[in-house]
């Protein structure tokens, strides 16, 4: 065990997995060269279009013990994870490592079954709530590895995460594998997560329900990255992929908090020409983006770009000239998908481009502000988005740490408690985002500014602020102190920071602790 | 010395350069994995925009003995090669290897000077006529390595050509290096050649005369591939970059030959829906494309795509619906540049995508037909485009072998003799494109079909054809047999086929042979 820079105990290794402790948000530099897959060749007339997923599994030589990947742009409408795993299971292949970007609630039943049957024995990638709960209560031999969006591309590039076969859904593709996500009934927007898989996986299978004549354009992933193409009936359910325009919060307290974020931005001089921000989904983030757009219009300010999960609110800003560009690695609604296809100033980017710190530069490092949520925040401004206070691993890290590290001002919005659980507390259950990258905490009981940011404190002088410790005290007054957890010696998860180091581990809670 | 599959004597090595003899158009498979540059990191606030090329040379640590690269999309209007070499020379750096895609006539004087001063001591990349003549008469220690467009990307990918620093011109870029070639006064179209350099060079410097606010879009090369950005006054002279619409041939014999190509295509059933062809520049290729467009319109045929050097004739076909898509790795005129920016069905591709056979697939392998020229053709249908009959290395290979190998039907158009020189002959001076990939030879004295293509001969039964040997005899009747050349033991050039093997070497002609 070694203490990392956050004071968390990190084992040197868990099984065959070596862990490198977090040393500071920008303290760990990369070493060595990128890895790359075996070079393949082909002759004219090579047939890449296969009749079924089963045939693709045979052709790529998928065997027990190999790792496979999926992107999650089809979100809760995705059929591909289930279809592929079903075929793998039918063939008697076992001990598969999932190296997906994320899975959703709809995958819970199938994945739980495949875990029980030994088809899937390890996960590196984000889990959804119900599957996270299952894994938290029934940890496998190998902990789940959770990475930020940036870290996933970085660990792929340097070979710390290996993918044997990437099964990549496309809403339009040709018989050679040129493909995109913006055309067809199952359109889902940019292929942001899939780029790194297409670069670093040994084998790439494109799965589409919309086979186009060659060449299919626009080309997100080009044919020279694709080994095979499979046309299926349906890659997903449009209702689960993009749900129209997401709903803005209607809760008055949350609307007030969103408004406070905008007021603070204005005091900080951020509501000015050239503003770059990270948008987000979720009711409160949507409210911030909407209010920000309104305030920018009022002040006749033109922003430079928005990035992140793009929604219709960002598209509205693009259309009325309130923002010059949208950089889209992930679309959250139909408006974002259609605008990506139609608007020249709305462009697709990879998650490597989005947030990889071990690159020559990335988009999040150009941000003025980002607006993020939390499951917990501690008095050192460390943020948890991975576990709930019962140490259940219920969420991925997403781009949270990537945006926080890159933004000049990182806003966290959170109530001070939820039900009987204090959210602002002495110590978060799990550190996702280090406090050194978090600047302004907006809660339902006041605003706290990270004392490291003397520049912000100066600019905000005169505004009502509270020390974060007071917010914690108010929370504890309502709920009592956080529940104490007792752990077994098993590990449920490893939380990898954007540079590949470990901010925290998620331990297995003693069964009697569960309600 | 070993004989390659074309009967050419290829040394096992020349100096430190090992040569692998050509074994057949698709006989050599790749081995091993791709190489990749050292991983670099950055923090937010990293300043990539430098004040001058001189500063960029210092920052990337360019030293004597290193290799640098340039793309040639600015063509004969390019200022960048000269600007960079001048700064290198000023710093006293010597023994630089040029690893450019091509240089043009305008670079001759400066490059000759840098050769004489020892600043530049080796070339891997295409040379233009005047510089080729100089190097042919004054071979360096190391022969010039000529590669096809596909081979250049393949040898970069597997580390057979190393670039320390790529200096990549962009007609629009932001201060982080996101850039393109379609905006600004020096617009040149796609960045086709530059992609592989941006992936595999150790260091990448973007040079622009059109600095845009971040983020510059469309993004051809993303910031995560760019180490530094330099803004200069002018990267090129628009008059030399794109010369408006190129001139179609007015020579009646050549127009007749172009018409014959179309007639043969029709007999072969190629003028039908879904036709895919490679366009080209040069008066006769332009005529073929124009006539083909006319014939397709007459027959109400809609082609699938055109690729290659894109010109206004292809753009016209796109605009009137005669072809569905244009895949553009290189633009030859303003119309092609503007259409690439404006037309959604006209998309940029890399030269890796264009023609790398050691990939999972490439565009040229989907071609039905291509229309190519020749400096010589021999009775085995081998084609020379590199040297003239005096063995002067005057031209690169371009995409000629890539298109020929990929196309179902490869047309070569050539007169049987030029001045006193037989063009159809027993043996080409230099093999660029192997005869096994060449199908139909259209000359001013008749059409010859490669006897290997029994299928074509059958379809063309009834049409006037001549054995290629008769075309040779007719040529010799007019000019006498080819001049005999006497060589020294020096090597001027190595001609690398698209799979990295050597089709031929260019030997140094005894000085008294020159006129």
XYZ file of C-alpha atoms in Angstrom, chain A residues 87-417:
331
model
C -23.067 -15.069 -30.273
C -19.882 -15.331 -28.235
C -21.717 -17.273 -25.553
C -23.290 -19.600 -28.137
C -19.835 -20.540 -29.399
C -18.729 -21.527 -25.911
C -16.133 -18.761 -25.737
C -15.406 -17.815 -22.116
C -13.347 -15.449 -20.035
C -13.926 -12.397 -22.196
C -12.727 -8.994 -21.008
C -15.132 -6.131 -21.651
C -13.186 -3.015 -22.689
C -16.195 -0.875 -23.625
C -16.533 2.860 -23.055
C -19.789 2.402 -21.136
C -22.817 0.154 -20.790
C -26.337 1.169 -19.819
C -29.269 -0.060 -17.793
C -30.643 -2.083 -20.702
C -27.491 -4.248 -20.676
C -27.820 -5.238 -17.046
C -29.698 -8.491 -17.422
C -27.596 -9.879 -20.264
C -24.284 -8.886 -18.707
C -25.230 -10.287 -15.303
C -26.071 -13.560 -17.006
C -22.753 -13.576 -18.914
C -20.839 -12.874 -15.693
C -22.570 -15.790 -13.981
C -21.824 -18.105 -16.903
C -18.149 -17.132 -17.079
C -18.469 -15.602 -20.543
C -17.445 -12.185 -19.226
C -14.882 -12.170 -16.451
C -13.495 -8.654 -16.398
C -14.524 -5.070 -17.062
C -12.507 -2.036 -17.974
C -15.097 0.604 -18.767
C -17.970 2.398 -17.145
C -20.858 0.438 -15.668
C -24.390 1.603 -15.236
C -26.219 1.698 -11.939
C -27.877 -1.725 -11.757
C -24.862 -3.615 -13.134
C -22.608 -1.508 -10.905
C -24.675 -2.539 -7.916
C -24.387 -6.203 -8.886
C -20.622 -5.986 -9.325
C -20.280 -3.990 -6.115
C -22.018 -6.747 -4.205
C -20.350 -9.572 -6.139
C -16.835 -8.427 -7.012
C -14.975 -10.508 -9.602
C -11.409 -11.745 -9.492
C -10.355 -8.532 -11.147
C -11.679 -5.107 -10.139
C -13.537 -2.985 -12.660
C -11.221 -0.350 -14.111
C -12.909 3.033 -14.483
C -11.195 5.632 -16.642
C -11.927 9.200 -17.663
C -12.701 9.731 -21.351
C -9.166 11.058 -21.839
C -7.531 8.238 -19.869
C -9.249 5.580 -21.931
C -7.598 6.878 -25.116
C -4.255 7.305 -23.391
C -4.181 3.807 -21.901
C -5.174 2.374 -25.281
C -2.415 4.327 -26.981
C 0.319 3.157 -24.656
C -0.900 -0.405 -24.442
C -2.157 -0.347 -20.841
C -5.521 -1.467 -22.113
C -5.535 -4.013 -24.904
C -8.456 -4.647 -27.245
C -8.400 -7.746 -29.394
C -11.623 -7.020 -31.243
C -13.634 -3.795 -31.342
C -17.272 -4.201 -32.370
C -18.259 -0.709 -33.443
C -21.839 0.244 -34.231
C -22.399 2.646 -37.128
C -25.716 4.078 -38.240
C -24.399 4.121 -41.827
C -21.540 2.154 -43.402
C -20.428 0.800 -46.758
C -19.181 -2.686 -47.509
C -15.572 -1.634 -46.879
C -16.227 -0.068 -43.491
C -16.288 3.674 -44.154
C -18.903 4.742 -41.638
C -20.576 7.409 -39.550
C -23.218 7.953 -36.892
C -25.225 10.771 -38.436
C -27.275 8.993 -41.122
C -30.003 6.394 -40.846
C -32.752 5.494 -38.442
C -30.301 4.589 -35.698
C -28.307 7.824 -36.004
C -26.490 8.728 -32.821
C -24.124 11.577 -33.738
C -20.331 11.602 -33.509
C -18.300 8.401 -33.106
C -16.106 10.087 -30.469
C -15.447 7.022 -28.297
C -14.871 4.705 -31.241
C -11.875 6.474 -32.775
C -9.267 5.224 -30.327
C -10.682 1.687 -30.598
C -10.366 1.872 -34.372
C -6.744 3.003 -34.060
C -5.528 0.562 -31.431
C -7.682 -2.575 -31.487
C -6.097 -5.555 -33.226
C -9.311 -6.174 -35.151
C -12.219 -3.894 -35.956
C -15.714 -5.026 -36.933
C -18.211 -2.396 -38.069
C -21.826 -3.308 -37.303
C -24.531 -1.384 -39.107
C -28.227 -1.534 -39.918
C -27.877 0.900 -42.803
C -25.598 -0.415 -45.527
C -24.814 2.345 -48.018
C -23.300 2.093 -51.496
C -19.529 2.631 -51.444
C -18.293 5.185 -50.494
C -20.412 6.014 -47.452
C -19.834 9.621 -46.429
C -19.266 11.536 -44.221
C -16.430 9.272 -43.142
C -15.948 9.194 -39.385
C -13.991 5.942 -39.314
C -12.333 5.121 -42.650
C -12.241 1.688 -44.243
C -8.510 1.308 -43.592
C -9.344 0.869 -39.900
C -12.053 -1.743 -40.515
C -11.418 -5.473 -40.891
C -15.008 -6.530 -41.462
C -18.519 -5.154 -41.799
C -21.704 -6.857 -40.641
C -25.164 -5.663 -41.622
C -27.817 -6.472 -39.042
C -31.498 -5.748 -38.814
C -31.278 -3.107 -36.117
C -28.327 -1.759 -34.124
C -30.572 0.033 -31.675
C -33.841 1.522 -30.601
C -34.015 5.209 -31.593
C -36.115 5.931 -28.505
C -33.233 4.871 -26.286
C -30.481 6.519 -28.358
C -31.578 10.127 -28.331
C -34.605 11.168 -26.392
C -35.546 14.340 -28.191
C -34.632 17.382 -26.184
C -33.726 16.464 -22.652
C -35.727 18.023 -19.885
C -34.405 21.009 -18.041
C -34.836 20.906 -14.258
C -38.040 22.447 -12.892
C -36.945 22.322 -9.260
C -36.811 25.934 -8.012
C -33.756 25.337 -5.802
C -31.821 23.823 -8.666
C -32.904 26.597 -11.032
C -31.681 29.105 -8.459
C -28.295 27.315 -8.265
C -28.011 27.350 -12.045
C -28.725 31.076 -12.017
C -26.046 31.577 -9.366
C -23.472 29.902 -11.581
C -24.231 32.459 -14.292
C -24.031 35.365 -11.844
C -20.658 34.178 -10.597
C -19.446 33.757 -14.169
C -20.417 37.324 -14.855
C -18.613 38.594 -11.744
C -15.535 36.667 -12.886
C -15.676 38.340 -16.302
C -16.334 35.012 -18.013
C -19.483 36.147 -19.801
C -17.461 37.839 -22.506
C -16.504 37.351 -26.138
C -14.561 34.177 -26.774
C -16.052 32.204 -23.883
C -15.409 28.452 -24.206
C -17.411 26.073 -22.036
C -18.224 22.445 -21.527
C -21.883 21.664 -21.746
C -23.392 18.706 -20.019
C -26.566 16.712 -19.761
C -28.669 16.334 -16.665
C -31.363 18.750 -15.622
C -29.165 21.253 -13.781
C -26.376 21.384 -16.400
C -29.014 21.948 -19.060
C -30.402 24.829 -17.020
C -26.926 26.380 -16.728
C -26.397 26.144 -20.489
C -29.806 27.627 -21.183
C -29.317 30.486 -18.718
C -25.793 31.077 -20.004
C -27.109 31.355 -23.563
C -29.744 33.843 -22.406
C -27.194 35.923 -20.521
C -24.792 35.914 -23.467
C -27.571 37.099 -25.782
C -28.493 39.850 -23.312
C -24.900 40.996 -23.134
C -24.397 40.537 -26.902
C -21.467 38.274 -26.207
C -20.271 35.681 -28.754
C -18.592 32.595 -27.331
C -15.862 30.667 -29.118
C -16.979 27.079 -28.630
C -18.854 24.559 -26.560
C -17.747 20.960 -26.165
C -18.935 17.883 -24.363
C -22.222 16.170 -24.488
C -23.894 18.467 -27.013
C -27.621 19.197 -26.666
C -30.234 21.288 -28.452
C -29.470 24.228 -26.148
C -25.965 24.454 -27.606
C -27.368 24.052 -31.117
C -29.714 26.984 -30.488
C -26.705 29.099 -29.511
C -24.894 28.071 -32.682
C -27.890 28.861 -34.839
C -28.451 32.324 -33.416
C -24.752 33.209 -33.432
C -24.263 33.194 -29.640
C -21.453 30.689 -30.071
C -19.159 30.239 -33.076
C -18.455 26.497 -32.989
C -19.555 23.242 -31.439
C -17.026 20.439 -30.933
C -18.978 17.252 -30.555
C -17.604 14.008 -29.160
C -20.987 12.814 -27.884
C -24.528 13.881 -28.759
C -27.309 13.789 -26.207
C -30.340 14.585 -28.329
C -31.731 14.559 -31.856
C -31.104 18.239 -32.339
C -27.379 17.720 -31.640
C -27.235 14.773 -34.054
C -28.983 16.584 -36.894
C -26.995 19.770 -36.407
C -23.711 17.807 -36.500
C -24.734 16.501 -39.918
C -26.036 19.820 -41.259
C -24.061 22.687 -39.705
C -20.517 23.236 -40.995
C -19.503 24.933 -37.733
C -20.517 21.900 -35.714
C -17.773 19.296 -36.003
C -17.071 15.803 -34.774
C -14.060 15.177 -32.565
C -12.601 12.049 -30.988
C -12.293 11.602 -27.236
C -8.535 11.554 -27.744
C -8.862 15.086 -29.086
C -11.400 15.896 -26.366
C -9.370 15.163 -23.302
C -6.106 13.209 -23.609
C -3.490 15.069 -21.546
C -0.698 12.904 -22.932
C -1.126 14.364 -26.379
C 0.229 17.499 -27.960
C -2.936 19.288 -26.812
C -6.604 18.606 -26.235
C -9.867 20.502 -26.319
C -10.692 20.537 -22.600
C -7.443 22.414 -21.940
C -8.892 25.378 -23.834
C -11.965 25.699 -21.619
C -12.848 28.785 -19.633
C -15.560 27.063 -17.636
C -17.308 23.768 -17.081
C -20.437 22.917 -15.085
C -20.362 19.553 -13.380
C -22.304 17.559 -10.819
C -21.207 15.357 -7.914
C -22.383 12.469 -5.771
C -20.139 13.835 -2.995
C -17.739 16.738 -2.425
C -15.287 16.920 0.449
C -13.684 19.801 2.293
C -10.586 19.498 0.091
C -12.907 20.029 -2.901
C -12.335 16.458 -4.060
C -15.337 15.253 -6.035
C -16.864 11.806 -6.231
C -19.050 10.874 -9.187
C -18.273 7.136 -9.182
C -19.823 5.754 -6.040
C -22.698 6.581 -3.847
C -22.009 6.953 -0.155
C -22.603 3.229 0.325
C -19.528 2.634 -1.882
C -21.600 1.148 -4.665
C -19.802 1.740 -7.969
C -22.721 3.167 -9.906
C -21.249 5.648 -12.387
C -18.343 6.128 -14.738
C -15.994 9.081 -14.513
C -16.951 10.394 -17.950
C -15.230 13.608 -18.918
C -15.587 15.044 -15.406
C -11.881 14.986 -14.448
C -10.871 15.954 -18.027
C -13.023 19.071 -18.023
C -12.162 19.995 -14.427
C -8.419 19.816 -15.063
C -8.664 21.771 -18.278
C -11.090 24.523 -17.354
C -9.943 27.824 -15.974
C -12.971 27.736 -13.650
C -14.611 24.448 -12.715
C -18.069 24.767 -11.198
C -19.524 21.922 -9.159
C -23.239 22.061 -8.468
C -24.640 19.967 -5.676
C -27.091 19.987 -2.810
C -25.390 19.724 0.578
C -27.311 16.570 1.436
